[in-house]
PDB file of C-alpha atoms in Angstrom:
ATOM      1  CA  MET A  24      26.566   6.346   0.032  1.00 41.00           C
ATOM      2  CA  GLU A  25      23.129   7.891  -0.174  1.00 40.00           C
ATOM      3  CA  THR A  26      22.344  10.415   2.509  1.00 41.00           C
ATOM      4  CA  ALA A  27      19.113   9.680   4.298  1.00 42.00           C
ATOM      5  CA  ARG A  28      16.582  12.434   4.375  1.00 40.00           C
ATOM      6  CA  PRO A  29      15.746  13.409   7.952  1.00 39.00           C
ATOM      7  CA  VAL A  30      12.548  11.743   9.003  1.00 39.00           C
ATOM      8  CA  GLU A  31      10.293  13.353  11.555  1.00 40.00           C
ATOM      9  CA  ARG A  32       8.009  11.237  13.664  1.00 40.00           C
ATOM     10  CA  ARG A  33       4.603  11.990  12.251  1.00 42.00           C
ATOM     11  CA  HIS A  34       1.288  11.333  13.889  1.00 42.00           C
ATOM     12  CA  SER A  35      -2.021  11.566  12.136  1.00 41.00           C
ATOM     13  CA  VAL A  36      -2.992  14.991  10.945  1.00 43.00           C
ATOM     14  CA  CYS A  37       0.461  16.464  11.497  1.00 44.00           C
ATOM     15  CA  SER A  38       2.152  14.234   8.933  1.00 49.00           C
ATOM     16  CA  ALA A  39       1.197  15.950   5.705  1.00 44.00           C
ATOM     17  CA  TYR A  40       1.415  19.357   7.290  1.00 41.00           C
ATOM     18  CA  ASN A  41       5.021  18.799   8.339  1.00 45.00           C
ATOM     19  CA  HIS A  42       5.961  17.828   4.795  1.00 43.00           C
ATOM     20  CA  ALA A  43       4.394  20.808   3.025  1.00 41.00           C
ATOM     21  CA  PRO A  44       6.895  23.684   2.924  1.00 37.00           C
ATOM     22  CA  LEU A  45       5.485  27.180   3.154  1.00 34.00           C
ATOM     23  CA  GLN A  46       7.918  29.195   1.074  1.00 36.00           C
ATOM     24  CA  ALA A  47       5.823  32.352   1.401  1.00 38.00           C
ATOM     25  CA  ALA A  48       5.871  32.288   5.205  1.00 35.00           C
ATOM     26  CA  ARG A  49       8.740  34.765   5.397  1.00 34.00           C
ATOM     27  CA  THR A  50       7.280  37.285   2.960  1.00 40.00           C
ATOM     28  CA  ASP A  51       3.502  37.331   2.642  1.00 47.00           C
ATOM     29  CA  LYS A  52       1.218  36.483   5.545  1.00 50.00           C
ATOM     30  CA  LYS A  53      -1.886  36.499   3.355  1.00 52.00           C
ATOM     31  CA  VAL A  54      -0.428  33.904   1.023  1.00 53.00           C
ATOM     32  CA  THR A  55       0.738  31.875   3.998  1.00 77.00           C
ATOM     33  CA  ALA A  56      -2.755  31.863   5.490  1.00 79.00           C
ATOM     34  CA  MET A  57      -4.263  30.640   2.223  1.00 84.00           C
ATOM     35  CA  GLU A  58      -1.652  27.920   1.785  1.00 85.00           C
ATOM     36  CA  TYR A  59      -2.240  26.862   5.382  1.00 84.00           C
ATOM     37  CA  ALA A  60      -5.992  26.651   4.743  1.00 88.00           C
ATOM     38  CA  TYR A  61      -5.430  24.591   1.581  1.00 91.00           C
ATOM     39  CA  GLN A  62      -3.233  22.155   3.498  1.00 90.00           C
ATOM     40  CA  LEU A  63      -5.827  21.651   6.213  1.00 90.00           C
ATOM     41  CA  ALA A  64      -8.545  21.183   3.603  1.00 94.00           C
ATOM     42  CA  ILE A  65      -6.492  18.538   1.773  1.00 95.00           C
ATOM     43  CA  LEU A  66      -5.851  16.708   5.045  1.00 94.00           C
ATOM     44  CA  PHE A  67      -9.555  16.887   5.795  1.00 95.00           C
ATOM     45  CA  CYS A  68     -10.341  15.268   2.434  1.00 97.00           C
ATOM     46  CA  ILE A  69      -7.810  12.471   2.999  1.00 97.00           C
ATOM     47  CA  TYR A  70      -9.044  11.626   6.487  1.00 97.00           C
ATOM     48  CA  SER A  71     -12.684  11.917   5.418  1.00 97.00           C
ATOM     49  CA  MET A  72     -12.033   9.263   2.778  1.00 98.00           C
ATOM     50  CA  LEU A  73     -10.374   7.067   5.385  1.00 98.00           C
ATOM     51  CA  GLY A  74     -13.201   7.591   7.863  1.00 97.00           C
ATOM     52  CA  ILE A  75     -15.985   6.963   5.352  1.00 97.00           C
ATOM     53  CA  SER A  76     -14.374   3.786   4.049  1.00 97.00           C
ATOM     54  CA  LEU A  77     -13.681   2.372   7.520  1.00 97.00           C
ATOM     55  CA  ASN A  78     -17.237   3.163   8.613  1.00 96.00           C
ATOM     56  CA  LEU A  79     -18.544   0.790   5.950  1.00 97.00           C
ATOM     57  CA  VAL A  80     -16.838  -2.060   7.798  1.00 97.00           C
ATOM     58  CA  VAL A  81     -17.089  -0.958  11.428  1.00 95.00           C
ATOM     59  CA  GLY A  82     -20.275   1.107  11.495  1.00 92.00           C
ATOM     60  CA  TYR A  83     -22.448  -0.546   8.881  1.00 93.00           C
ATOM     61  CA  THR A  84     -21.281  -4.150   9.244  1.00 94.00           C
ATOM     62  CA  GLY A  85     -20.221  -4.181  12.899  1.00 92.00           C
ATOM     63  CA  LEU A  86     -16.719  -5.566  12.286  1.00 94.00           C
ATOM     64  CA  LEU A  87     -14.048  -3.935  14.460  1.00 93.00           C
ATOM     65  CA  SER A  88     -11.226  -3.744  11.916  1.00 94.00           C
ATOM     66  CA  SER A  89      -7.778  -2.343  12.733  1.00 92.00           C
ATOM     67  CA  THR A  90      -6.292  -2.808   9.273  1.00 94.00           C
ATOM     68  CA  HIS A  91      -7.042   0.542   7.682  1.00 96.00           C
ATOM     69  CA  ALA A  92      -3.613   2.132   8.042  1.00 96.00           C
ATOM     70  CA  ALA A  93      -2.130  -0.900   6.284  1.00 97.00           C
ATOM     71  CA  PHE A  94      -4.273  -0.429   3.170  1.00 98.00           C
ATOM     72  CA  TYR A  95      -3.723   3.318   3.396  1.00 98.00           C
ATOM     73  CA  GLY A  96       0.008   2.595   3.282  1.00 97.00           C
ATOM     74  CA  ILE A  97      -0.302   0.065   0.459  1.00 97.00           C
ATOM     75  CA  GLY A  98      -2.017   2.663  -1.710  1.00 97.00           C
ATOM     76  CA  ALA A  99       0.602   5.261  -0.823  1.00 97.00           C
ATOM     77  CA  TYR A 100       3.543   2.979  -1.580  1.00 97.00           C
ATOM     78  CA  ALA A 101       2.015   1.635  -4.799  1.00 96.00           C
ATOM     79  CA  THR A 102       1.638   5.162  -6.120  1.00 95.00           C
ATOM     80  CA  ALA A 103       5.018   6.337  -4.814  1.00 96.00           C
ATOM     81  CA  ILE A 104       6.925   3.418  -6.351  1.00 95.00           C
ATOM     82  CA  THR A 105       5.199   3.595  -9.730  1.00 94.00           C
ATOM     83  CA  LEU A 106       5.751   7.352  -9.973  1.00 93.00           C
ATOM     84  CA  THR A 107       9.383   7.430  -8.833  1.00 93.00           C
ATOM     85  CA  ALA A 108      10.753   4.143 -10.185  1.00 88.00           C
ATOM     86  CA  TYR A 109       8.756   3.707 -13.382  1.00 88.00           C
ATOM     87  CA  GLY A 110       7.476   7.177 -14.229  1.00 84.00           C
ATOM     88  CA  VAL A 111       3.928   5.887 -14.518  1.00 87.00           C
ATOM     89  CA  ASN A 112       0.973   8.276 -14.620  1.00 89.00           C
ATOM     90  CA  PHE A 113      -0.493   9.167 -11.204  1.00 93.00           C
ATOM     91  CA  PHE A 114      -3.901   7.730 -12.018  1.00 93.00           C
ATOM     92  CA  ALA A 115      -2.320   4.473 -13.127  1.00 93.00           C
ATOM     93  CA  GLY A 116      -0.580   4.427  -9.750  1.00 94.00           C
ATOM     94  CA  VAL A 117      -3.930   4.931  -8.025  1.00 96.00           C
ATOM     95  CA  ALA A 118      -5.420   2.064 -10.020  1.00 96.00           C
ATOM     96  CA  LEU A 119      -2.471  -0.172  -9.138  1.00 95.00           C
ATOM     97  CA  GLY A 120      -2.874   0.693  -5.461  1.00 96.00           C
ATOM     98  CA  ILE A 121      -6.558  -0.234  -5.634  1.00 97.00           C
ATOM     99  CA  VAL A 122      -5.824  -3.562  -7.327  1.00 97.00           C
ATOM    100  CA  ILE A 123      -3.063  -4.519  -4.880  1.00 97.00           C
ATOM    101  CA  SER A 124      -5.097  -3.476  -1.842  1.00 97.00           C
ATOM    102  CA  ALA A 125      -8.171  -5.300  -3.117  1.00 97.00           C
ATOM    103  CA  GLY A 126      -6.161  -8.476  -3.727  1.00 97.00           C
ATOM    104  CA  ILE A 127      -4.553  -8.405  -0.292  1.00 97.00           C
ATOM    105  CA  ALA A 128      -7.879  -7.507   1.339  1.00 97.00           C
ATOM    106  CA  LEU A 129      -9.485 -10.480  -0.382  1.00 98.00           C
ATOM    107  CA  ALA A 130      -6.873 -12.843   1.051  1.00 97.00           C
ATOM    108  CA  ILE A 131      -6.897 -11.258   4.512  1.00 97.00           C
ATOM    109  CA  GLY A 132     -10.688 -11.023   4.526  1.00 96.00           C
ATOM    110  CA  ILE A 133     -11.034 -14.757   3.939  1.00 96.00           C
ATOM    111  CA  VAL A 134      -8.911 -15.342   7.038  1.00 96.00           C
ATOM    112  CA  LEU A 135     -10.730 -12.687   9.081  1.00 96.00           C
ATOM    113  CA  ASN A 136     -14.099 -14.234   8.237  1.00 94.00           C
ATOM    114  CA  ARG A 137     -13.101 -17.205  10.375  1.00 94.00           C
ATOM    115  CA  PHE A 138     -13.235 -14.940  13.427  1.00 93.00           C
ATOM    116  CA  SER A 139     -15.744 -12.656  15.081  1.00 88.00           C
ATOM    117  CA  GLY A 140     -15.931 -10.106  17.864  1.00 87.00           C
ATOM    118  CA  ASP A 141     -12.745  -9.475  19.815  1.00 89.00           C
ATOM    119  CA  TYR A 142     -10.855 -12.162  17.887  1.00 93.00           C
ATOM    120  CA  TYR A 143     -11.608 -10.362  14.617  1.00 94.00           C
ATOM    121  CA  ALA A 144     -10.182  -7.136  16.051  1.00 93.00           C
ATOM    122  CA  ILE A 145      -7.026  -8.851  17.332  1.00 94.00           C
ATOM    123  CA  VAL A 146      -6.312 -10.676  14.062  1.00 95.00           C
ATOM    124  CA  SER A 147      -6.869  -7.508  12.023  1.00 95.00           C
ATOM    125  CA  LEU A 148      -4.481  -5.696  14.353  1.00 94.00           C
ATOM    126  CA  GLY A 149      -1.905  -8.397  13.682  1.00 95.00           C
ATOM    127  CA  PHE A 150      -2.189  -7.812   9.941  1.00 96.00           C
ATOM    128  CA  ASN A 151      -1.507  -4.105  10.428  1.00 96.00           C
ATOM    129  CA  VAL A 152       1.628  -4.941  12.424  1.00 96.00           C
ATOM    130  CA  ILE A 153       2.808  -7.304   9.673  1.00 96.00           C
ATOM    131  CA  ALA A 154       2.147  -4.722   6.952  1.00 96.00           C
ATOM    132  CA  TYR A 155       4.091  -2.077   8.865  1.00 96.00           C
ATOM    133  CA  SER A 156       7.007  -4.492   9.345  1.00 97.00           C
ATOM    134  CA  VAL A 157       7.083  -5.222   5.606  1.00 96.00           C
ATOM    135  CA  MET A 158       7.126  -1.509   4.774  1.00 96.00           C
ATOM    136  CA  LEU A 159       9.903  -0.955   7.296  1.00 96.00           C
ATOM    137  CA  ASN A 160      12.159  -3.882   6.350  1.00 95.00           C
ATOM    138  CA  TRP A 161      11.667  -4.508   2.612  1.00 95.00           C
ATOM    139  CA  HIS A 162      14.429  -2.055   1.698  1.00 93.00           C
ATOM    140  CA  GLU A 163      14.662  -3.109  -1.954  1.00 93.00           C
ATOM    141  CA  LEU A 164      11.059  -2.067  -2.557  1.00 93.00           C
ATOM    142  CA  THR A 165      10.142   0.540   0.074  1.00 94.00           C
ATOM    143  CA  ARG A 166      13.615   1.851   1.041  1.00 94.00           C
ATOM    144  CA  GLY A 167      12.650   1.078   4.632  1.00 93.00           C
ATOM    145  CA  PRO A 168      13.012   3.945   7.129  1.00 94.00           C
ATOM    146  CA  LEU A 169      14.716   6.095   4.465  1.00 94.00           C
ATOM    147  CA  GLY A 170      11.351   6.480   2.790  1.00 94.00           C
ATOM    148  CA  ILE A 171      10.594   7.381  -0.806  1.00 95.00           C
ATOM    149  CA  PRO A 172      11.272  11.020  -1.773  1.00 94.00           C
ATOM    150  CA  GLY A 173      10.556  12.875  -4.990  1.00 92.00           C
ATOM    151  CA  ILE A 174       6.959  11.760  -5.491  1.00 93.00           C
ATOM    152  CA  SER A 175       5.444  14.017  -8.122  1.00 90.00           C
ATOM    153  CA  ARG A 176       2.035  15.599  -8.179  1.00 92.00           C
ATOM    154  CA  PRO A 177      -0.244  14.702 -11.084  1.00 91.00           C
ATOM    155  CA  SER A 178      -1.032  16.564 -14.255  1.00 86.00           C
ATOM    156  CA  VAL A 179      -3.676  15.744 -16.847  1.00 83.00           C
ATOM    157  CA  TYR A 180      -3.252  17.311 -20.249  1.00 82.00           C
ATOM    158  CA  ARG A 181      -3.176  21.044 -19.452  1.00 82.00           C
ATOM    159  CA  LEU A 182      -4.350  20.624 -15.867  1.00 85.00           C
ATOM    160  CA  ASP A 183      -1.452  20.852 -13.437  1.00 88.00           C
ATOM    161  CA  PHE A 184      -2.193  19.829  -9.844  1.00 91.00           C
ATOM    162  CA  SER A 185       1.174  20.871  -8.428  1.00 89.00           C
ATOM    163  CA  SER A 186      -0.216  23.876  -6.540  1.00 90.00           C
ATOM    164  CA  ASN A 187      -1.997  23.309  -3.242  1.00 91.00           C
ATOM    165  CA  PHE A 188      -5.201  24.862  -4.579  1.00 93.00           C
ATOM    166  CA  MET A 189      -5.352  22.583  -7.621  1.00 94.00           C
ATOM    167  CA  PHE A 190      -4.430  19.575  -5.509  1.00 95.00           C
ATOM    168  CA  LEU A 191      -7.295  20.485  -3.177  1.00 96.00           C
ATOM    169  CA  VAL A 192      -9.644  20.407  -6.166  1.00 96.00           C
ATOM    170  CA  LEU A 193      -8.366  16.926  -7.025  1.00 96.00           C
ATOM    171  CA  SER A 194      -8.731  15.784  -3.405  1.00 97.00           C
ATOM    172  CA  VAL A 195     -12.319  17.022  -3.281  1.00 98.00           C
ATOM    173  CA  LEU A 196     -13.121  15.088  -6.461  1.00 97.00           C
ATOM    174  CA  PHE A 197     -11.748  11.887  -4.935  1.00 98.00           C
ATOM    175  CA  LEU A 198     -13.678  12.536  -1.714  1.00 98.00           C
ATOM    176  CA  VAL A 199     -16.921  13.095  -3.618  1.00 98.00           C
ATOM    177  CA  ALA A 200     -16.373   9.838  -5.523  1.00 98.00           C
ATOM    178  CA  VAL A 201     -15.772   7.903  -2.284  1.00 98.00           C
ATOM    179  CA  TRP A 202     -18.816   9.546  -0.684  1.00 98.00           C
ATOM    180  CA  LEU A 203     -21.127   8.757  -3.620  1.00 98.00           C
ATOM    181  CA  ILE A 204     -20.011   5.134  -3.851  1.00 98.00           C
ATOM    182  CA  SER A 205     -20.378   4.686  -0.092  1.00 97.00           C
ATOM    183  CA  ARG A 206     -23.795   6.323  -0.048  1.00 97.00           C
ATOM    184  CA  PHE A 207     -24.950   4.112  -2.901  1.00 97.00           C
ATOM    185  CA  ILE A 208     -23.808   1.053  -0.939  1.00 97.00           C
ATOM    186  CA  ALA A 209     -25.434   2.257   2.291  1.00 95.00           C
ATOM    187  CA  MET A 210     -28.784   2.993   0.618  1.00 95.00           C
ATOM    188  CA  SER A 211     -28.877  -0.188  -1.467  1.00 96.00           C
ATOM    189  CA  SER A 212     -30.172  -3.646  -0.599  1.00 96.00           C
ATOM    190  CA  PHE A 213     -26.516  -4.610  -0.156  1.00 96.00           C
ATOM    191  CA  GLY A 214     -26.230  -1.993   2.588  1.00 95.00           C
ATOM    192  CA  ARG A 215     -29.377  -3.263   4.277  1.00 95.00           C
ATOM    193  CA  VAL A 216     -27.873  -6.733   4.423  1.00 97.00           C
ATOM    194  CA  LEU A 217     -24.734  -5.273   5.999  1.00 96.00           C
ATOM    195  CA  LYS A 218     -26.865  -3.677   8.707  1.00 95.00           C
ATOM    196  CA  GLY A 219     -28.629  -6.994   9.178  1.00 95.00           C
ATOM    197  CA  ILE A 220     -25.263  -8.679   9.733  1.00 95.00           C
ATOM    198  CA  ARG A 221     -24.394  -6.018  12.279  1.00 94.00           C
ATOM    199  CA  GLU A 222     -27.621  -6.466  14.235  1.00 92.00           C
ATOM    200  CA  ASP A 223     -27.990 -10.251  14.026  1.00 92.00           C
ATOM    201  CA  GLU A 224     -25.837 -12.272  11.655  1.00 93.00           C
ATOM    202  CA  ALA A 225     -27.597 -15.559  12.426  1.00 94.00           C
ATOM    203  CA  ALA A 226     -30.997 -14.078  11.576  1.00 95.00           C
ATOM    204  CA  THR A 227     -29.599 -12.639   8.343  1.00 94.00           C
ATOM    205  CA  GLN A 228     -28.263 -16.068   7.405  1.00 94.00           C
ATOM    206  CA  ALA A 229     -31.682 -17.548   8.144  1.00 94.00           C
ATOM    207  CA  PHE A 230     -33.120 -15.353   5.388  1.00 93.00           C
ATOM    208  CA  GLY A 231     -30.777 -17.052   2.929  1.00 93.00           C
ATOM    209  CA  TYR A 232     -27.980 -14.491   2.711  1.00 95.00           C
ATOM    210  CA  ASN A 233     -24.375 -15.638   2.510  1.00 96.00           C
ATOM    211  CA  THR A 234     -23.045 -13.286   5.175  1.00 96.00           C
ATOM    212  CA  LEU A 235     -19.431 -14.328   4.613  1.00 96.00           C
ATOM    213  CA  TYR A 236     -19.656 -13.057   1.048  1.00 96.00           C
ATOM    214  CA  PHE A 237     -21.098  -9.708   2.137  1.00 97.00           C
ATOM    215  CA  LYS A 238     -18.478  -9.209   4.855  1.00 97.00           C
ATOM    216  CA  LEU A 239     -15.686 -10.070   2.443  1.00 97.00           C
ATOM    217  CA  ALA A 240     -17.039  -7.814  -0.301  1.00 97.00           C
ATOM    218  CA  ILE A 241     -17.377  -4.739   1.914  1.00 98.00           C
ATOM    219  CA  PHE A 242     -13.940  -5.360   3.405  1.00 98.00           C
ATOM    220  CA  VAL A 243     -12.408  -5.335  -0.095  1.00 98.00           C
ATOM    221  CA  VAL A 244     -14.316  -2.185  -1.088  1.00 98.00           C
ATOM    222  CA  SER A 245     -13.244  -0.425   2.113  1.00 98.00           C
ATOM    223  CA  ALA A 246      -9.593  -1.384   1.595  1.00 98.00           C
ATOM    224  CA  SER A 247      -9.704  -0.090  -1.986  1.00 98.00           C
ATOM    225  CA  MET A 248     -11.007   3.278  -0.815  1.00 98.00           C
ATOM    226  CA  ALA A 249      -8.275   3.470   1.826  1.00 98.00           C
ATOM    227  CA  ALA A 250      -5.737   2.833  -0.939  1.00 98.00           C
ATOM    228  CA  VAL A 251      -7.126   5.799  -2.881  1.00 98.00           C
ATOM    229  CA  ALA A 252      -6.636   8.000   0.188  1.00 98.00           C
ATOM    230  CA  GLY A 253      -3.073   6.686   0.447  1.00 97.00           C
ATOM    231  CA  SER A 254      -2.363   7.552  -3.180  1.00 97.00           C
ATOM    232  CA  VAL A 255      -3.628  11.092  -2.676  1.00 97.00           C
ATOM    233  CA  PHE A 256      -1.565  11.423   0.507  1.00 97.00           C
ATOM    234  CA  ALA A 257       1.653  10.208  -1.135  1.00 96.00           C
ATOM    235  CA  SER A 258       1.347  12.574  -4.070  1.00 95.00           C
ATOM    236  CA  TYR A 259       0.478  15.478  -1.801  1.00 94.00           C
ATOM    237  CA  VAL A 260       3.338  15.201   0.703  1.00 93.00           C
ATOM    238  CA  THR A 261       5.828  14.000  -2.002  1.00 92.00           C
ATOM    239  CA  PHE A 262       7.660  11.858   0.592  1.00 93.00           C
ATOM    240  CA  ILE A 263       6.484   8.824   2.549  1.00 94.00           C
ATOM    241  CA  ASP A 264       8.004   6.426   5.046  1.00 93.00           C
ATOM    242  CA  PRO A 265       6.567   3.609   7.203  1.00 95.00           C
ATOM    243  CA  SER A 266       6.102   5.737  10.330  1.00 92.00           C
ATOM    244  CA  THR A 267       2.921   7.218   8.864  1.00 91.00           C
ATOM    245  CA  PHE A 268       1.178   3.836   8.604  1.00 94.00           C
ATOM    246  CA  THR A 269       1.493   2.396  12.096  1.00 92.00           C
ATOM    247  CA  VAL A 270      -1.161   0.791  14.262  1.00 92.00           C
ATOM    248  CA  MET A 271      -1.644   4.184  15.918  1.00 90.00           C
ATOM    249  CA  GLU A 272      -2.793   5.565  12.581  1.00 93.00           C
ATOM    250  CA  SER A 273      -5.467   2.848  12.425  1.00 93.00           C
ATOM    251  CA  VAL A 274      -6.509   3.819  15.941  1.00 90.00           C
ATOM    252  CA  PHE A 275      -6.728   7.467  14.903  1.00 90.00           C
ATOM    253  CA  ILE A 276      -8.934   6.634  11.905  1.00 94.00           C
ATOM    254  CA  LEU A 277     -11.108   4.519  14.183  1.00 92.00           C
ATOM    255  CA  ALA A 278     -11.331   7.490  16.563  1.00 90.00           C
ATOM    256  CA  ILE A 279     -12.612   9.634  13.684  1.00 93.00           C
ATOM    257  CA  ILE A 280     -15.619   7.408  13.060  1.00 93.00           C
ATOM    258  CA  ILE A 281     -16.306   6.801  16.753  1.00 90.00           C
ATOM    259  CA  PHE A 282     -16.243  10.547  17.327  1.00 89.00           C
ATOM    260  CA  GLY A 283     -18.360  11.462  14.310  1.00 91.00           C
ATOM    261  CA  GLY A 284     -20.721   8.527  14.531  1.00 90.00           C
ATOM    262  CA  LEU A 285     -20.823   4.866  13.600  1.00 91.00           C
ATOM    263  CA  SER A 286     -23.000   3.926  10.628  1.00 90.00           C
ATOM    264  CA  SER A 287     -23.086   7.562   9.516  1.00 91.00           C
ATOM    265  CA  LEU A 288     -21.232   8.857   6.475  1.00 94.00           C
ATOM    266  CA  LYS A 289     -21.937  12.398   7.598  1.00 94.00           C
ATOM    267  CA  GLY A 290     -20.477  11.514  10.988  1.00 93.00           C
ATOM    268  CA  SER A 291     -17.249  10.321   9.359  1.00 95.00           C
ATOM    269  CA  VAL A 292     -16.832  13.673   7.637  1.00 96.00           C
ATOM    270  CA  ILE A 293     -17.633  15.657  10.795  1.00 94.00           C
ATOM    271  CA  GLY A 294     -15.271  13.489  12.843  1.00 93.00           C
ATOM    272  CA  ALA A 295     -12.468  14.087  10.346  1.00 94.00           C
ATOM    273  CA  LEU A 296     -13.168  17.817  10.325  1.00 93.00           C
ATOM    274  CA  ILE A 297     -13.007  18.108  14.115  1.00 89.00           C
ATOM    275  CA  LEU A 298      -9.970  15.895  14.636  1.00 88.00           C
ATOM    276  CA  VAL A 299      -8.048  17.554  11.803  1.00 85.00           C
ATOM    277  CA  LEU A 300      -8.786  21.070  13.020  1.00 83.00           C
ATOM    278  CA  LEU A 301      -8.388  20.379  16.736  1.00 78.00           C
ATOM    279  CA  PRO A 302      -4.577  19.922  16.695  1.00 74.00           C
ATOM    280  CA  GLU A 303      -4.187  22.980  14.510  1.00 73.00           C
ATOM    281  CA  ALA A 304      -6.298  25.051  16.916  1.00 72.00           C
ATOM    282  CA  LEU A 305      -3.752  24.275  19.630  1.00 71.00           C
ATOM    283  CA  ARG A 306      -1.093  25.953  17.496  1.00 69.00           C
ATOM    284  CA  PHE A 307      -2.857  29.241  18.186  1.00 69.00           C
ATOM    285  CA  ALA A 308      -3.473  28.599  21.888  1.00 68.00           C
ATOM    286  CA  GLY A 309       0.035  29.683  22.838  1.00 67.00           C
ATOM    287  CA  PHE A 310       1.308  26.246  23.890  1.00 67.00           C
ATOM    288  CA  PRO A 311       4.962  25.408  23.161  1.00 67.00           C
ATOM    289  CA  ALA A 312       5.267  22.857  20.349  1.00 63.00           C
ATOM    290  CA  SER A 313       6.422  20.060  22.666  1.00 67.00           C
ATOM    291  CA  ILE A 314       3.512  20.588  25.062  1.00 70.00           C
ATOM    292  CA  ALA A 315       0.946  21.036  22.281  1.00 65.00           C
ATOM    293  CA  ALA A 316       1.888  17.643  20.813  1.00 64.00           C
ATOM    294  CA  GLN A 317       1.129  15.946  24.133  1.00 70.00           C
ATOM    295  CA  MET A 318      -2.022  18.003  24.657  1.00 72.00           C
ATOM    296  CA  ARG A 319      -3.435  16.681  21.405  1.00 69.00           C
ATOM    297  CA  GLN A 320      -3.183  13.100  22.629  1.00 73.00           C
ATOM    298  CA  VAL A 321      -4.727  14.041  25.989  1.00 79.00           C
ATOM    299  CA  ILE A 322      -7.627  15.822  24.288  1.00 75.00           C
ATOM    300  CA  TYR A 323      -8.213  12.892  21.907  1.00 75.00           C
ATOM    301  CA  GLY A 324      -8.295  10.438  24.792  1.00 78.00           C
ATOM    302  CA  ALA A 325     -10.476  12.599  27.038  1.00 81.00           C
ATOM    303  CA  THR A 326     -12.928  13.262  24.209  1.00 78.00           C
ATOM    304  CA  LEU A 327     -13.315   9.564  23.437  1.00 78.00           C
ATOM    305  CA  ILE A 328     -13.834   8.726  27.117  1.00 85.00           C
ATOM    306  CA  ILE A 329     -16.558  11.370  27.424  1.00 83.00           C
ATOM    307  CA  LEU A 330     -18.253  10.129  24.251  1.00 81.00           C
ATOM    308  CA  MET A 331     -18.194   6.516  25.419  1.00 80.00           C
ATOM    309  CA  LEU A 332     -19.823   7.578  28.692  1.00 84.00           C
ATOM    310  CA  PHE A 333     -22.537   9.875  27.358  1.00 82.00           C
ATOM    311  CA  ARG A 334     -22.970   9.107  23.643  1.00 82.00           C
ATOM    312  CA  PRO A 335     -21.215   5.862  22.680  1.00 80.00           C
ATOM    313  CA  GLN A 336     -22.615   5.921  19.133  1.00 79.00           C
ATOM    314  CA  GLY A 337     -20.835   9.218  18.411  1.00 84.00           C
ATOM    315  CA  ILE A 338     -22.233  12.594  17.403  1.00 83.00           C
ATOM    316  CA  PHE A 339     -24.331  11.411  14.437  1.00 84.00           C
ATOM    317  CA  GLY A 340     -24.069   7.672  14.988  1.00 77.00           C
ATOM    318  CA  GLU A 341     -26.784   5.031  14.788  1.00 73.00           C
ATOM    319  CA  PHE A 342     -24.835   2.112  16.228  1.00 68.00           C
ATOM    320  CA  LYS A 343     -22.918   1.436  19.447  1.00 68.00           C
ATOM    321  CA  LEU A 344     -19.787  -0.707  19.454  1.00 64.00           C
TER     322      LEU A 344
END
């Protein structure tokens, strides 16, 4: 009988860090510091992609979606399964994750378009719960709570991305691509229609725009970008299980864009930077590990409460929920 690999409960920014072994920790502090910095930078790239893509739906369009961790997980599992079970190239796995996420987002988006406001948020939350349950219980495909180990890092011709530094380079390239696509959307006439939907959907419809089409299209684009982040995450940590893609992960990604600023791509990046570095800063504050884990949650909650009271649009935001 196969022995299950021990699975740690992973929350947000700690997940990839806990899976990245630091072999040099016992011998060379300088190397350890660099590897540590690379890990944080890779996590920053992953959560920046998630924040930017979710901001297109929540910040620019005004739709309070709680589905992002689901599409993040779909991308991760698509890449993990294709790499481990079929030996497919990493980039083919990324493409497959995008296609699957886009297809599911199209179907879910059609349903979500029947709702608005709080009902939209509740239904999207329900989809995340369903997606997590599928990942947890479809043992034949996902291996359930055992997870999928042995996910390889990519290589292209003579470029090998197995080291943390090279994988950081790859992560930055993906982040730049997501940023450029999102900025193009935000600055285009398509983006202006999205903002019109956010401010007054009825008025936007009166100008002849099919708002359902625009909401569906941006939802699919956002889900595809989340899948890319999931693919990068899976290849980086080399092991995934369902506990990474819970509703709480969607809440954390939402916290990133609320903190950094709604309807601001720059805010998404700043929010990811702060919320990725904040837990790691507590590692150096002298708190025991068990207390530091709880302190992170307290700080997240307190920070969001303060922001909602004094700057509800976030640090660089243009829109209030």
